[in-house]
Tab-separated table of N, CA and C and ligand atoms in Angstrom:
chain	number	residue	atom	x	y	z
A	28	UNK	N	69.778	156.738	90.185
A	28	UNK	CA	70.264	157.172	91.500
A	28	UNK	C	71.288	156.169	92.030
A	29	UNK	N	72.118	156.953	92.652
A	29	UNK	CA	73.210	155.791	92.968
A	29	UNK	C	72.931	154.895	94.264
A	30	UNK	N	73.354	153.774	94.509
A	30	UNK	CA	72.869	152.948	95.402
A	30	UNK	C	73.320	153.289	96.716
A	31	UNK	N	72.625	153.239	97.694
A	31	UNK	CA	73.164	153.621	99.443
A	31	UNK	C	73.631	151.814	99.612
A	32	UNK	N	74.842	151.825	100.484
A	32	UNK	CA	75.202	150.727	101.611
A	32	UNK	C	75.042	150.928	103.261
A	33	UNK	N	74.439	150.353	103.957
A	33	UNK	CA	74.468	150.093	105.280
A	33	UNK	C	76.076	149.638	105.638
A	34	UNK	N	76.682	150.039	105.987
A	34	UNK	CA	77.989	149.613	106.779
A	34	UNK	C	77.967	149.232	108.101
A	35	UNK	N	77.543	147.731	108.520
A	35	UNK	CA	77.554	147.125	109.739
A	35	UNK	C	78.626	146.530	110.429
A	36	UNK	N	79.247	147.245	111.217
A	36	UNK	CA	80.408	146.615	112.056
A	36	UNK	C	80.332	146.215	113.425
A	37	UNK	N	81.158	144.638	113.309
A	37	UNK	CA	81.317	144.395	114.410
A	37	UNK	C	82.812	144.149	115.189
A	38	UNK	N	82.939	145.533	115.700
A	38	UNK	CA	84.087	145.173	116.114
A	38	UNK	C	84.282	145.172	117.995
A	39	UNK	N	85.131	144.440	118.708
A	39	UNK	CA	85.872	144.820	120.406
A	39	UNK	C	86.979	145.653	120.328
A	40	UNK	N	87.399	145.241	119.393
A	40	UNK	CA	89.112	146.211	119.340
A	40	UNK	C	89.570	147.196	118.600
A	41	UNK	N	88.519	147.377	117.540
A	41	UNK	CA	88.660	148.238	116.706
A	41	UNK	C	89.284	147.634	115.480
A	42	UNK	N	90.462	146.888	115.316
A	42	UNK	CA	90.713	146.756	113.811
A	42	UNK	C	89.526	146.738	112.572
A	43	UNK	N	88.925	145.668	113.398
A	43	UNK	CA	87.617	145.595	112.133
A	43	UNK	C	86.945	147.321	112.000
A	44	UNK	N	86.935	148.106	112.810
A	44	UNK	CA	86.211	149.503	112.338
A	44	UNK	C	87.453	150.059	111.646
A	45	UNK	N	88.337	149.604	111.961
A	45	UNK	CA	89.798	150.552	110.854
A	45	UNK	C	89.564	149.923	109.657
A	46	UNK	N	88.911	148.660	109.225
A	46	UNK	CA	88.927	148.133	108.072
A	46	UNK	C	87.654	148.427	107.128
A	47	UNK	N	86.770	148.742	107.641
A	47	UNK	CA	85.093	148.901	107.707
A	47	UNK	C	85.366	150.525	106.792
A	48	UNK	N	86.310	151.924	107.740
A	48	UNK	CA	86.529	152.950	107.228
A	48	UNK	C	87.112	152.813	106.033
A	49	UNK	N	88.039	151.875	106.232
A	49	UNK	CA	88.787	152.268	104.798
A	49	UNK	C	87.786	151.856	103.660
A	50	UNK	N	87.143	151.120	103.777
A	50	UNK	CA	86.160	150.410	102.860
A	50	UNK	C	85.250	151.293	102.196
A	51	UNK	N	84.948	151.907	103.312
A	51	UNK	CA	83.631	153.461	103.312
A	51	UNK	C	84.108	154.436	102.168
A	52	UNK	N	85.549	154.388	102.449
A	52	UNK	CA	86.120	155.474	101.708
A	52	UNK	C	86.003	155.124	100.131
A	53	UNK	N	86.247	153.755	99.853
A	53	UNK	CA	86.505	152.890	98.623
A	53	UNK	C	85.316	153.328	97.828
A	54	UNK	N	84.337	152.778	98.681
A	54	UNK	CA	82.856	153.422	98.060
A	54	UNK	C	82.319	154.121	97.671
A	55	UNK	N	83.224	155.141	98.736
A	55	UNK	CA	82.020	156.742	98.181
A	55	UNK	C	83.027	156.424	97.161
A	56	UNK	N	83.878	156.689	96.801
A	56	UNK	CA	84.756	156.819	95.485
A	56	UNK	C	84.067	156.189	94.674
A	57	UNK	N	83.389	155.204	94.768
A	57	UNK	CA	83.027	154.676	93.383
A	57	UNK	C	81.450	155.261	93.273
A	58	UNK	N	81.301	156.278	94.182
A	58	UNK	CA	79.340	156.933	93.800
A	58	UNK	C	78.881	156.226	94.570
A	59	UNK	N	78.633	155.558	95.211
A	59	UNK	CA	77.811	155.186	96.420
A	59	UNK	C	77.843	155.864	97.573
A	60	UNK	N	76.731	155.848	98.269
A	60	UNK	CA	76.435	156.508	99.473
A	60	UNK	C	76.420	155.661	100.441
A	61	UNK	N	76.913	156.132	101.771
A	61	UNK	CA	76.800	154.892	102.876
A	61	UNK	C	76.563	155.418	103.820
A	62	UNK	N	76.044	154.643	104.754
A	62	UNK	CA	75.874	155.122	106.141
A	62	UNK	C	76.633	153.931	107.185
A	63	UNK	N	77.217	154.641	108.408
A	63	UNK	CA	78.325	153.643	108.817
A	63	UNK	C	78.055	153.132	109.949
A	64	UNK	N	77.810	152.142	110.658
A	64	UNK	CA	76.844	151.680	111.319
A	64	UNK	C	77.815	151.182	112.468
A	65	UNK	N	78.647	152.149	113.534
A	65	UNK	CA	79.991	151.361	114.089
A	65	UNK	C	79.302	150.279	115.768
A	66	UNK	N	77.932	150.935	116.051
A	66	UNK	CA	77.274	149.715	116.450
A	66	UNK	C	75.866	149.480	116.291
A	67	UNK	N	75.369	148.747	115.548
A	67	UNK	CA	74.661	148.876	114.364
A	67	UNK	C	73.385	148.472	115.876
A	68	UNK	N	71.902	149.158	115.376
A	68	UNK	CA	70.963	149.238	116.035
A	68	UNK	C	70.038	148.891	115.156
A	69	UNK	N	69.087	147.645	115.052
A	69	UNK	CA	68.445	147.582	113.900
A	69	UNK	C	67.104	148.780	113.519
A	70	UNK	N	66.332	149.358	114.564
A	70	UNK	CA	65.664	150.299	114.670
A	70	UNK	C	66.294	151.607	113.254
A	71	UNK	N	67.453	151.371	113.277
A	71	UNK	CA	68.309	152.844	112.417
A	71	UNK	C	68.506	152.167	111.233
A	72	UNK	N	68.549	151.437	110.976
A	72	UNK	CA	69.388	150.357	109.502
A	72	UNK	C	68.085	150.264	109.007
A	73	UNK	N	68.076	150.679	107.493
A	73	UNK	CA	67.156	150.653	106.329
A	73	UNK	C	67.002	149.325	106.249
A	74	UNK	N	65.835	148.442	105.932
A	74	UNK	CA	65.643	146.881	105.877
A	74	UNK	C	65.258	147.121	104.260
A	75	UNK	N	65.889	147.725	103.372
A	75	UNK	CA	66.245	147.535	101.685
A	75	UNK	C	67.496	148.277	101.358
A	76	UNK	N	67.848	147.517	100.328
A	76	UNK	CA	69.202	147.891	99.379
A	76	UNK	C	70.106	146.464	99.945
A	77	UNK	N	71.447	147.927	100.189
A	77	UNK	CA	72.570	146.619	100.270
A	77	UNK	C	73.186	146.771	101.918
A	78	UNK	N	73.451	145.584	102.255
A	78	UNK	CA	74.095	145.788	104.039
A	78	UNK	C	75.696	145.051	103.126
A	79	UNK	N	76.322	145.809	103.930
A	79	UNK	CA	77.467	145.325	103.584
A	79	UNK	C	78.343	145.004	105.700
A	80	UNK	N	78.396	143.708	106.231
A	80	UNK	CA	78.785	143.421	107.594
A	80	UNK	C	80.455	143.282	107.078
A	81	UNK	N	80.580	144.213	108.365
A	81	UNK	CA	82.101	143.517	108.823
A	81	UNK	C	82.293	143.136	109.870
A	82	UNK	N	82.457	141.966	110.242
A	82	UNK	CA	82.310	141.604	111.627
A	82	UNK	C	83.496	140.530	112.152
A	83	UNK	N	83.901	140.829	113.111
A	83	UNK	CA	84.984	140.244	113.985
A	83	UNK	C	84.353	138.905	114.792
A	84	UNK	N	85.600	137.969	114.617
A	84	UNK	CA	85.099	137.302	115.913
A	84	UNK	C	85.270	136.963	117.141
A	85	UNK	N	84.875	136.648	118.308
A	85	UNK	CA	85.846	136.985	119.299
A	85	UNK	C	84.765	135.633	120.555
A	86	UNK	N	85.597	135.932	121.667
A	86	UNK	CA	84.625	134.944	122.486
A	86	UNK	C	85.443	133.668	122.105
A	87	UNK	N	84.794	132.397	121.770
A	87	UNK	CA	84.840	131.559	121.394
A	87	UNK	C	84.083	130.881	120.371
A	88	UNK	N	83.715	131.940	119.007
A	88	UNK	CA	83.601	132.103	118.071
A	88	UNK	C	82.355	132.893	118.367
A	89	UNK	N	82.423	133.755	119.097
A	89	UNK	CA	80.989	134.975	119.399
A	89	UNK	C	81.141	136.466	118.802
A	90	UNK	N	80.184	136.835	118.363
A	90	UNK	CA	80.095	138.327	117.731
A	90	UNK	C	81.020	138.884	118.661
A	91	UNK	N	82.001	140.095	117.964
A	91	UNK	CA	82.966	140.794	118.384
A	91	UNK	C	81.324	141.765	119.102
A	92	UNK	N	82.001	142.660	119.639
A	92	UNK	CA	80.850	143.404	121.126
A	92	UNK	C	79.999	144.763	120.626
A	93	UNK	N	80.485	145.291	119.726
A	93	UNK	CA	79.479	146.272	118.858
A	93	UNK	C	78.359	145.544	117.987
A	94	UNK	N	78.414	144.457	117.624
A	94	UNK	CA	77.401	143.971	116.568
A	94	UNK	C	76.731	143.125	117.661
A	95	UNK	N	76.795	142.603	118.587
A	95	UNK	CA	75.976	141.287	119.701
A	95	UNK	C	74.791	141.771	119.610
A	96	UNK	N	74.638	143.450	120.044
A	96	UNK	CA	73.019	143.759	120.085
A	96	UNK	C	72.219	143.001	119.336
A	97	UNK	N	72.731	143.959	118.102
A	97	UNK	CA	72.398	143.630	117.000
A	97	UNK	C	71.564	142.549	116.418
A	98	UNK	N	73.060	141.351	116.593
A	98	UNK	CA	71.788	140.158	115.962
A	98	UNK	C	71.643	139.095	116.965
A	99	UNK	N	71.266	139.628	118.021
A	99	UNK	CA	70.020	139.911	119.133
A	99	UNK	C	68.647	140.077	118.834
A	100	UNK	N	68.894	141.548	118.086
A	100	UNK	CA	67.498	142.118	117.609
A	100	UNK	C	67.153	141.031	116.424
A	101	UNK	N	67.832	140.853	115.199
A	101	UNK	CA	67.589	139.978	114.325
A	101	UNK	C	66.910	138.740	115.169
A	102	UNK	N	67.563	138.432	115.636
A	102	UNK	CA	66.989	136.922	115.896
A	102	UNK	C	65.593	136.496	116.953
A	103	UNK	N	65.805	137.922	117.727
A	103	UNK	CA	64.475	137.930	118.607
A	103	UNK	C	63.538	138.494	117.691
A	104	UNK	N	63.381	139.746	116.889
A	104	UNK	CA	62.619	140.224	116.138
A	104	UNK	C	62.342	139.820	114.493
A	105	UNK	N	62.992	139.043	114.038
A	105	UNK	CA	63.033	138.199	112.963
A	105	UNK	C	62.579	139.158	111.530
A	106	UNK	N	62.739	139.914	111.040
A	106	UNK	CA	62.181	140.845	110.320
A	106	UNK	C	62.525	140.089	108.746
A	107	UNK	N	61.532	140.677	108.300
A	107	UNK	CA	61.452	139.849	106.243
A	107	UNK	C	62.782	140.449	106.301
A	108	UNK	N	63.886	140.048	105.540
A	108	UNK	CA	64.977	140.856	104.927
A	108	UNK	C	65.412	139.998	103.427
A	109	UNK	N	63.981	139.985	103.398
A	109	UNK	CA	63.901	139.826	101.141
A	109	UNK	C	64.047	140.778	100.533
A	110	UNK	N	63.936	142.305	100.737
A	110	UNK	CA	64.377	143.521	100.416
A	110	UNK	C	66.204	143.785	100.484
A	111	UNK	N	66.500	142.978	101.157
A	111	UNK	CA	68.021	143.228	101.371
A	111	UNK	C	68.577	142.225	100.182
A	112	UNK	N	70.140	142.951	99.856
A	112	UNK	CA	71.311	142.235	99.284
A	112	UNK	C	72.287	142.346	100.167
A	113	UNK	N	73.217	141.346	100.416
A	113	UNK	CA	73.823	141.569	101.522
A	113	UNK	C	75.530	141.198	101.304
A	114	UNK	N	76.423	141.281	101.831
A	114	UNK	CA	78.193	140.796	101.949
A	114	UNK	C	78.910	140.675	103.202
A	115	UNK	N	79.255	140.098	103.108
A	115	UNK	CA	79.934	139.799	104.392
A	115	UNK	C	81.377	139.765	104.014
A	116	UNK	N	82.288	140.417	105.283
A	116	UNK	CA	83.679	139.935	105.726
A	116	UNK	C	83.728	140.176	106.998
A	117	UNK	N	84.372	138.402	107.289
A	117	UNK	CA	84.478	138.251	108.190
A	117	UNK	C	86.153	137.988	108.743
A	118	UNK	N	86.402	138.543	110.194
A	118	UNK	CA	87.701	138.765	110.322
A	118	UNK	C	87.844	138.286	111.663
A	119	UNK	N	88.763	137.294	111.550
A	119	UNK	CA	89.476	136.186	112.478
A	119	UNK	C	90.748	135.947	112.668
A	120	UNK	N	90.942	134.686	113.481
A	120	UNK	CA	92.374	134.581	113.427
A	120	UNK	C	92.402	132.927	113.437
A	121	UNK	N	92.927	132.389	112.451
A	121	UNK	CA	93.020	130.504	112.263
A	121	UNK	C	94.030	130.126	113.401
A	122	UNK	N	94.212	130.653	114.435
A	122	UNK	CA	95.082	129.847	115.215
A	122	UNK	C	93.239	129.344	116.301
A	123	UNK	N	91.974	129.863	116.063
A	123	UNK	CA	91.271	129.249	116.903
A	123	UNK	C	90.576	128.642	116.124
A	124	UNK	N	89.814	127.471	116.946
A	124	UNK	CA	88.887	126.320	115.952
A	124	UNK	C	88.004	126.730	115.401
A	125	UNK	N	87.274	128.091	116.069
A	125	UNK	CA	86.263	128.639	115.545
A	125	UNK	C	86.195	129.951	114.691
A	126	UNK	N	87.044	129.885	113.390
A	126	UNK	CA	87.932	130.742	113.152
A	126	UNK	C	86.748	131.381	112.038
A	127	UNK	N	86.513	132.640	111.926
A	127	UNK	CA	85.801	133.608	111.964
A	127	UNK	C	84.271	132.825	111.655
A	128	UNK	N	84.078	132.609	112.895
A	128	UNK	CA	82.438	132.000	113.206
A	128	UNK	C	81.268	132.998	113.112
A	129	UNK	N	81.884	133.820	113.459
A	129	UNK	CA	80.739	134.981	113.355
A	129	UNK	C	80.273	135.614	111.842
A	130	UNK	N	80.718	135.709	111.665
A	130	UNK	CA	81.062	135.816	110.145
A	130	UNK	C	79.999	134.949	109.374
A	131	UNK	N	80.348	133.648	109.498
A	131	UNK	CA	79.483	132.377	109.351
A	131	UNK	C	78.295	132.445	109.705
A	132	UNK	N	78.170	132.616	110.786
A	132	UNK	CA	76.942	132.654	111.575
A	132	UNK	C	75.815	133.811	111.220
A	133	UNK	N	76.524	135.235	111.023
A	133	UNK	CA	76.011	136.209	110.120
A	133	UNK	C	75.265	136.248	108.877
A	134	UNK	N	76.122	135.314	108.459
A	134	UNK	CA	75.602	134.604	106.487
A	134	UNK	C	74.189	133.930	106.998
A	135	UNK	N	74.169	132.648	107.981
A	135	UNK	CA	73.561	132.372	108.180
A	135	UNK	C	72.337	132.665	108.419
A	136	UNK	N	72.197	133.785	108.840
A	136	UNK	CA	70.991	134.299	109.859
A	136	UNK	C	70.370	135.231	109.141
A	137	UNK	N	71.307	135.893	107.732
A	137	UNK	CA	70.314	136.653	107.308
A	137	UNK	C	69.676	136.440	106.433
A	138	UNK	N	70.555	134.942	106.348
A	138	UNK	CA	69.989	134.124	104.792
A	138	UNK	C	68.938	133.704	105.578
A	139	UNK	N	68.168	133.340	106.164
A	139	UNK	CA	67.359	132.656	107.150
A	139	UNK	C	65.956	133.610	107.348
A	140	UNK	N	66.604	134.783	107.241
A	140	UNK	CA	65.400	135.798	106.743
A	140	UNK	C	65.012	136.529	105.488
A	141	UNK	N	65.821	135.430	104.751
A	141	UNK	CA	65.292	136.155	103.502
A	141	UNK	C	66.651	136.932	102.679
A	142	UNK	N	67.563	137.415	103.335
A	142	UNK	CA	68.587	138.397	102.600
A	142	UNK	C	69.390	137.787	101.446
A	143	UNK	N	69.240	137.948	100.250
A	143	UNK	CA	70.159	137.686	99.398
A	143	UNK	C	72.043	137.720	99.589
A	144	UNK	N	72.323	136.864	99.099
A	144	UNK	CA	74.148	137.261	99.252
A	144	UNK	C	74.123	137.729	97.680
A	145	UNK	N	75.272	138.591	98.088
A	145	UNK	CA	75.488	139.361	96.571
A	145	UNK	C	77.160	138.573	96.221
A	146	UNK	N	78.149	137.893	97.265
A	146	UNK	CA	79.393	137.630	96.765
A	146	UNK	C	79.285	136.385	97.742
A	147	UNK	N	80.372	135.790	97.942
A	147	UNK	CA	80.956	135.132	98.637
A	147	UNK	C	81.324	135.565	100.316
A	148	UNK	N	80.971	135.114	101.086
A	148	UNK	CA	81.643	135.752	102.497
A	148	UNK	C	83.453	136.329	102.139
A	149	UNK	N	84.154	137.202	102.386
A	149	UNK	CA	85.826	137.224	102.366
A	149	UNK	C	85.593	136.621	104.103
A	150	UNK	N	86.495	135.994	104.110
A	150	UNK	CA	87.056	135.366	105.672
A	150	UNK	C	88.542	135.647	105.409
A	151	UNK	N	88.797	136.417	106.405
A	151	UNK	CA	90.136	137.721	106.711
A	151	UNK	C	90.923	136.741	107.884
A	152	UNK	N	92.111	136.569	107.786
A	152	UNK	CA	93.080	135.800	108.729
A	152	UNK	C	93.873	136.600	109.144
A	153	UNK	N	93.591	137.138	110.083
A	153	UNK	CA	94.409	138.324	110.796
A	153	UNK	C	95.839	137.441	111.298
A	154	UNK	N	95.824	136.516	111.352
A	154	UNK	CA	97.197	135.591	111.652
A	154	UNK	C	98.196	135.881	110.442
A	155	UNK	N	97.651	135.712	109.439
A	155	UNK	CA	99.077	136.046	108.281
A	155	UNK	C	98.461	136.869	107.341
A	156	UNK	N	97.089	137.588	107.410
A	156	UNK	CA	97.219	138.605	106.238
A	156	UNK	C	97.531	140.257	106.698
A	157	UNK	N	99.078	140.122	106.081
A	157	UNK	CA	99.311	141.620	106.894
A	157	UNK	C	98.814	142.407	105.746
A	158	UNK	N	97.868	142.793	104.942
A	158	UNK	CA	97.195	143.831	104.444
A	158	UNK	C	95.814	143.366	104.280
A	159	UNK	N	94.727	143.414	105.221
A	159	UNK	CA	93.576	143.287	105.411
A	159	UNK	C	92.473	144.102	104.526
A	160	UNK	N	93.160	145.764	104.559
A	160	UNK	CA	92.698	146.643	104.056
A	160	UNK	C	92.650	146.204	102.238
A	161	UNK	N	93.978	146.061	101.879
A	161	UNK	CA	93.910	145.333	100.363
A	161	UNK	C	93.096	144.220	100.366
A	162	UNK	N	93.155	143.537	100.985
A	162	UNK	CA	92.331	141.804	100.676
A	162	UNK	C	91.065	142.194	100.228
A	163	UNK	N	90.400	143.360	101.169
A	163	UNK	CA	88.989	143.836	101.555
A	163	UNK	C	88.816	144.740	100.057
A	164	UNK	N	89.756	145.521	99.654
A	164	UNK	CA	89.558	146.499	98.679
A	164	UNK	C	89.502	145.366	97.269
A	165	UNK	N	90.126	144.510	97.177
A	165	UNK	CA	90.129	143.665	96.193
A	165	UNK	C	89.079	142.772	95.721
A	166	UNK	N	88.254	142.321	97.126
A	166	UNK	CA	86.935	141.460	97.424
A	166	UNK	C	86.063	142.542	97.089
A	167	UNK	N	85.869	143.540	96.850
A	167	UNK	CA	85.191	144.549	96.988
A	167	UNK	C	85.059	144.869	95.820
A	168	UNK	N	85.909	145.134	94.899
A	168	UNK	CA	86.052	145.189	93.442
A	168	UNK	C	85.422	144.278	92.782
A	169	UNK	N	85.364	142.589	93.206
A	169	UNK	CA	84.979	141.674	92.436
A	169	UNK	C	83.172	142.023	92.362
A	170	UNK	N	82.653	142.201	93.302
A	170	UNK	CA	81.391	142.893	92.891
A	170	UNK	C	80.333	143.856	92.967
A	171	UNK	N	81.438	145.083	93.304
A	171	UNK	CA	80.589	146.420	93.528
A	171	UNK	C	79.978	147.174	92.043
A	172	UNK	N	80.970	146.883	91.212
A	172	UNK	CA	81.431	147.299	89.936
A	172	UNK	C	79.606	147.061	89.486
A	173	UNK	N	78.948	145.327	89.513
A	173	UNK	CA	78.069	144.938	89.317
A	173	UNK	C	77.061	145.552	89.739
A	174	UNK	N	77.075	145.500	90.995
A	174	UNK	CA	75.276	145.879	91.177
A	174	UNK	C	75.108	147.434	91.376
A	175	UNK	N	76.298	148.664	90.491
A	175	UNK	CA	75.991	150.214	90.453
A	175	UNK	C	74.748	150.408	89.311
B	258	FMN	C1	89.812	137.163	123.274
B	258	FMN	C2	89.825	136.918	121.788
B	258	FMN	C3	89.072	135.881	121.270
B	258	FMN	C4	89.074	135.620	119.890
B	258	FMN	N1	88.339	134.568	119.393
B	258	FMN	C5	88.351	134.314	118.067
B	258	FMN	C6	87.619	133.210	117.531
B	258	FMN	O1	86.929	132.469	118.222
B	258	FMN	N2	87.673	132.993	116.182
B	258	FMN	C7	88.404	133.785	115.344
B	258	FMN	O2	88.429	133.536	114.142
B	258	FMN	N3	89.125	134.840	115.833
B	258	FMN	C8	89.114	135.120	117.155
B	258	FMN	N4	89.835	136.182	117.660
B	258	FMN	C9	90.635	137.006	116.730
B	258	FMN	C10	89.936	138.319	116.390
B	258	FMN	O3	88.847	138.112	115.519
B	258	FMN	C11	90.953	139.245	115.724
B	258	FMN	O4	91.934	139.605	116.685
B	258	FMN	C12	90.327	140.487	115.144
B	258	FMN	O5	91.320	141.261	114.514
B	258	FMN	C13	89.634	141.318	116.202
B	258	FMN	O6	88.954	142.353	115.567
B	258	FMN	P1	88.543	143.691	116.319
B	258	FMN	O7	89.847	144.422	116.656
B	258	FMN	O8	87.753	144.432	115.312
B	258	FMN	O9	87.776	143.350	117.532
B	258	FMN	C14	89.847	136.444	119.024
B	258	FMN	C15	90.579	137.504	119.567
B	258	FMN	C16	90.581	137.741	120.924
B	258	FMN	C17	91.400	138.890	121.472
């Protein structure tokens, strides 16, 4: 059976959900099933398989405003997430010190409960990468291919 992804986004402005879709699309193409999570509620999100976060950062290195609930709930409700494999990209801009913190902080927290990383975080520089969507489709390739 082919594998489902959780698609968790955190976006204020939307780019990160324009980047999150295109991603969705990448996937089903390759036989995976997803469900798209544009402000993710942990109550609705399966706690097994794969979460795949895209999350913005914003504030002063604070969750972009669709995902805050979120890991809210994580952190007040602390749930096993040893059943999970997880990826992150995170999308910023290096002109601030805290340049995609959330992102960071994400890795952090779910590693903290247990969630496996399946790649490397991608950390996205919205300052000079004018094709986000490629960076993401390319990071994406390096290990989806693997765990079908
Ligand atoms: C008010 C504001 C604060 C931001 N703070 C940060 C930050 O602390 N660190 C960072 O890496 N990027 C920061 N950014 C850059 C955003 O992450 C970037 O613009 C991103 O594309 C926003 O994604 P979104 O459209 O999905 O919300 C900030 C952007 C704004 C507008």
């Amino acid at each position: 059976m082919a594998e489902h992804i959780e698609i968790l986004v955190g976006t204020t402005a939307g780019n990160t959900e324009f980047l999150a879709s295109e991603l969705e699309t990448e996937i089903q193409q390759k036989g995976f099933t997803t469900t798209f999570h544009d402000a993710p509620n942990l109550p609705e999100v399966t706690k097994q398989g794969i979460w795949l976060f895209c999350v913005a950062t914003h504030g002063a290195g604070e969750y972009a405003e669709s995902i805050e609930g979120f890991m809210e709930q994580l952190n007040q409700e602390k749930p096993d997430l040893s059943n999970i494999k997880f990826a992150i990209i995170a999308i910023g801009d290096s002109s601030y010190d805290t340049f995609c913190q959330a992102g960071r902080d994400t890795d952090a927290l779910v590693q903290s409960l247990g969630g496996v990383p399946i790649h490397d975080v991608l950390e996205i520089d919205m300052m000079f990468d004018l094709e986000p969507e490629t960076s993401a489709i390319q990071w994406l390739a390096q290990w989806i291919d693997k765990i079908a």
